[in-house]
mmCIF file of C-alpha atoms in Angstrom:
data_model
loop_
_atom_site.group_PDB
_atom_site.id
_atom_site.type_symbol
_atom_site.label_atom_id
_atom_site.label_comp_id
_atom_site.label_asym_id
_atom_site.label_seq_id
_atom_site.Cartn_x
_atom_site.Cartn_y
_atom_site.Cartn_z
ATOM 1 C CA MET A 1 10.314 -70.153 -9.411
ATOM 2 C CA SER A 2 12.831 -67.635 -8.847
ATOM 3 C CA LEU A 3 11.909 -64.636 -6.917
ATOM 4 C CA LYS A 4 12.542 -61.107 -8.969
ATOM 5 C CA LEU A 5 15.260 -59.031 -7.652
ATOM 6 C CA ARG A 6 14.024 -56.074 -6.639
ATOM 7 C CA LYS A 7 15.958 -52.646 -6.306
ATOM 8 C CA SER A 8 17.173 -51.079 -3.059
ATOM 9 C CA LYS A 9 15.153 -48.108 -1.816
ATOM 10 C CA ALA A 10 18.028 -47.358 0.331
ATOM 11 C CA PRO A 11 20.336 -43.832 -0.832
ATOM 12 C CA PRO A 12 23.848 -44.730 -2.155
ATOM 13 C CA PRO A 13 26.592 -44.769 0.005
ATOM 14 C CA PRO A 14 28.851 -41.827 0.280
ATOM 15 C CA PRO A 15 32.149 -41.784 -1.757
ATOM 16 C CA GLY A 16 34.620 -43.701 0.428
ATOM 17 C CA CYS A 17 32.449 -44.807 2.921
ATOM 18 C CA PRO A 18 32.824 -42.628 6.050
ATOM 19 C CA ILE A 19 30.704 -45.259 8.112
ATOM 20 C CA HIS A 20 33.538 -47.497 7.774
ATOM 21 C CA ALA A 21 36.193 -44.839 8.648
ATOM 22 C CA CYS A 22 33.996 -44.092 11.842
ATOM 23 C CA MET A 23 33.832 -47.701 12.665
ATOM 24 C CA SER A 24 37.060 -48.549 12.209
ATOM 25 C CA LEU A 25 37.899 -45.866 14.967
ATOM 26 C CA LEU A 26 34.976 -46.934 17.274
ATOM 27 C CA GLY A 27 35.814 -51.218 16.640
ATOM 28 C CA GLY A 28 39.052 -51.447 18.564
ATOM 29 C CA ALA A 29 38.062 -53.655 21.993
ATOM 30 C CA TRP A 30 37.681 -50.906 24.586
ATOM 31 C CA THR A 31 37.998 -48.144 22.560
ATOM 32 C CA THR A 32 34.128 -46.809 23.282
ATOM 33 C CA SER A 33 34.804 -47.438 26.866
ATOM 34 C CA VAL A 34 38.223 -45.612 26.737
ATOM 35 C CA VAL A 35 36.155 -42.447 24.901
ATOM 36 C CA TRP A 36 33.268 -43.001 27.526
ATOM 37 C CA GLN A 37 35.449 -42.086 30.198
ATOM 38 C CA LEU A 38 37.307 -39.086 28.653
ATOM 39 C CA SER A 39 34.183 -37.476 28.018
ATOM 40 C CA GLY A 40 33.945 -36.514 31.522
ATOM 41 C CA GLY A 41 37.470 -34.421 31.026
ATOM 42 C CA PRO A 42 41.015 -35.123 31.011
ATOM 43 C CA ARG A 43 42.382 -38.317 32.657
ATOM 44 C CA ARG A 44 45.975 -39.972 33.587
ATOM 45 C CA PHE A 45 46.657 -42.961 31.954
ATOM 46 C CA GLY A 46 46.600 -44.317 35.775
ATOM 47 C CA GLU A 47 43.205 -43.164 36.187
ATOM 48 C CA LEU A 48 41.882 -44.414 33.101
ATOM 49 C CA LEU A 49 43.365 -47.858 33.864
ATOM 50 C CA HIS A 50 41.386 -47.518 37.384
ATOM 51 C CA ASP A 51 38.448 -46.403 35.481
ATOM 52 C CA ILE A 52 37.811 -49.036 33.212
ATOM 53 C CA PRO A 53 37.819 -52.450 34.984
ATOM 54 C CA GLY A 54 39.222 -55.447 32.794
ATOM 55 C CA ILE A 55 41.814 -53.432 30.513
ATOM 56 C CA SER A 56 45.250 -54.275 30.723
ATOM 57 C CA PRO A 57 47.900 -51.364 30.178
ATOM 58 C CA LYS A 58 48.670 -52.400 26.929
ATOM 59 C CA VAL A 59 45.625 -52.738 25.459
ATOM 60 C CA LEU A 60 44.942 -49.120 26.955
ATOM 61 C CA THR A 61 48.148 -47.796 25.683
ATOM 62 C CA THR A 62 47.464 -49.244 22.271
ATOM 63 C CA ARG A 63 43.656 -47.677 22.487
ATOM 64 C CA LEU A 64 45.269 -44.390 23.488
ATOM 65 C CA ARG A 65 47.702 -44.101 20.807
ATOM 66 C CA GLU A 66 45.324 -45.421 17.924
ATOM 67 C CA LEU A 67 43.062 -42.508 19.223
ATOM 68 C CA THR A 68 45.596 -40.049 19.418
ATOM 69 C CA ALA A 69 47.226 -40.463 15.747
ATOM 70 C CA LYS A 70 43.345 -40.571 14.315
ATOM 71 C CA GLY A 71 42.645 -37.336 15.934
ATOM 72 C CA ALA A 72 40.071 -37.974 18.593
ATOM 73 C CA VAL A 73 42.166 -37.709 21.639
ATOM 74 C CA THR A 74 44.888 -35.352 22.565
ATOM 75 C CA ARG A 75 47.686 -36.388 24.612
ATOM 76 C CA GLU A 76 49.689 -33.531 26.694
ATOM 77 C CA VAL A 77 52.789 -34.199 28.896
ATOM 78 C CA LEU A 78 52.042 -32.002 32.061
ATOM 79 C CA PRO A 79 55.146 -29.807 33.454
ATOM 80 C CA THR A 80 54.924 -32.062 37.027
ATOM 81 C CA SER A 81 58.011 -33.572 38.407
ATOM 82 C CA PRO A 82 57.756 -36.447 37.549
ATOM 83 C CA PRO A 83 56.150 -35.349 34.320
ATOM 84 C CA SER A 84 52.678 -36.751 33.714
ATOM 85 C CA VAL A 85 50.430 -37.040 30.769
ATOM 86 C CA GLU A 86 47.113 -36.486 30.150
ATOM 87 C CA TYR A 87 44.608 -37.704 27.457
ATOM 88 C CA ALA A 88 41.378 -35.889 26.361
ATOM 89 C CA LEU A 89 39.055 -35.776 23.920
ATOM 90 C CA SER A 90 39.625 -33.607 20.889
ATOM 91 C CA SER A 91 36.770 -31.810 18.820
ATOM 92 C CA LEU A 92 36.625 -34.953 17.005
ATOM 93 C CA GLY A 93 36.532 -37.048 19.754
ATOM 94 C CA LEU A 94 33.422 -34.845 21.517
ATOM 95 C CA GLU A 95 31.497 -35.863 18.678
ATOM 96 C CA LEU A 96 31.687 -39.484 19.361
ATOM 97 C CA VAL A 97 30.239 -39.144 22.556
ATOM 98 C CA PRO A 98 26.287 -38.715 21.584
ATOM 99 C CA VAL A 99 26.608 -41.537 18.947
ATOM 100 C CA ILE A 100 28.050 -43.753 21.735
ATOM 101 C CA ASP A 101 25.260 -42.490 23.787
ATOM 102 C CA SER A 102 22.879 -43.734 21.220
ATOM 103 C CA ILE A 103 24.324 -47.255 20.968
ATOM 104 C CA VAL A 104 24.267 -47.514 24.870
ATOM 105 C CA ARG A 105 20.368 -46.701 24.155
ATOM 106 C CA VAL A 106 19.806 -49.008 21.509
ATOM 107 C CA GLY A 107 21.591 -51.713 23.396
ATOM 108 C CA THR A 108 19.670 -51.007 26.857
ATOM 109 C CA ARG A 109 16.450 -51.670 24.858
ATOM 110 C CA LEU A 110 17.932 -54.989 23.062
ATOM 111 C CA ARG A 111 18.722 -56.453 26.487
ATOM 112 C CA GLU A 112 15.425 -55.485 27.892
ATOM 113 C CA MET A 113 13.998 -57.048 25.044
ATOM 114 C CA THR A 114 16.241 -60.194 25.164
ATOM 115 C CA LEU A 115 15.162 -60.323 28.994
ATOM 116 C CA ALA A 116 11.676 -59.848 28.769
ATOM 117 C CA SER A 117 11.485 -62.494 25.742
ATOM 118 C CA HIS A 118 13.449 -65.059 28.238
ATOM 119 C CA ARG A 119 11.050 -64.654 31.007
ATOM 120 C CA HIS A 120 7.542 -65.517 28.136
ATOM 121 C CA ASP A 121 9.979 -68.237 27.006
ATOM 122 C CA LYS A 122 10.131 -70.159 30.538
ATOM 123 C CA PRO A 123 7.951 -72.981 30.861
ATOM 124 C CA SER A 124 5.695 -72.198 34.027
ATOM 125 C CA SER A 125 6.551 -74.611 36.693
ATOM 126 C CA ARG A 126 2.735 -74.719 37.384
ATOM 127 C CA ARG A 127 0.617 -77.710 36.347
#
């Protein structure tokens, strides 16, 4: 006996699915870390490299270029000697911060639930 196919109660996705556009922006490795660090204010490349342990200079360069090209980050060449560059979140980039914060909160809850379930699953050493 086959089950009857139920009609979806979810609203249809918007045309062009903006969710995919947003996730393609945030989906790159280290992207959320870069945005998170820039949420504290403008940073130079070396500062970001120091602030994000484990990221390579190549990946940081790629992420900053992508975020700049998509309008989430601004790049300003400062009139110093030698010249230096500062990166900052644009208004679009600032809109991503609460999204990332929400993901962090859900991730924290998931981790807590996983840890709690592992504590309950462990066999007792008492017999």
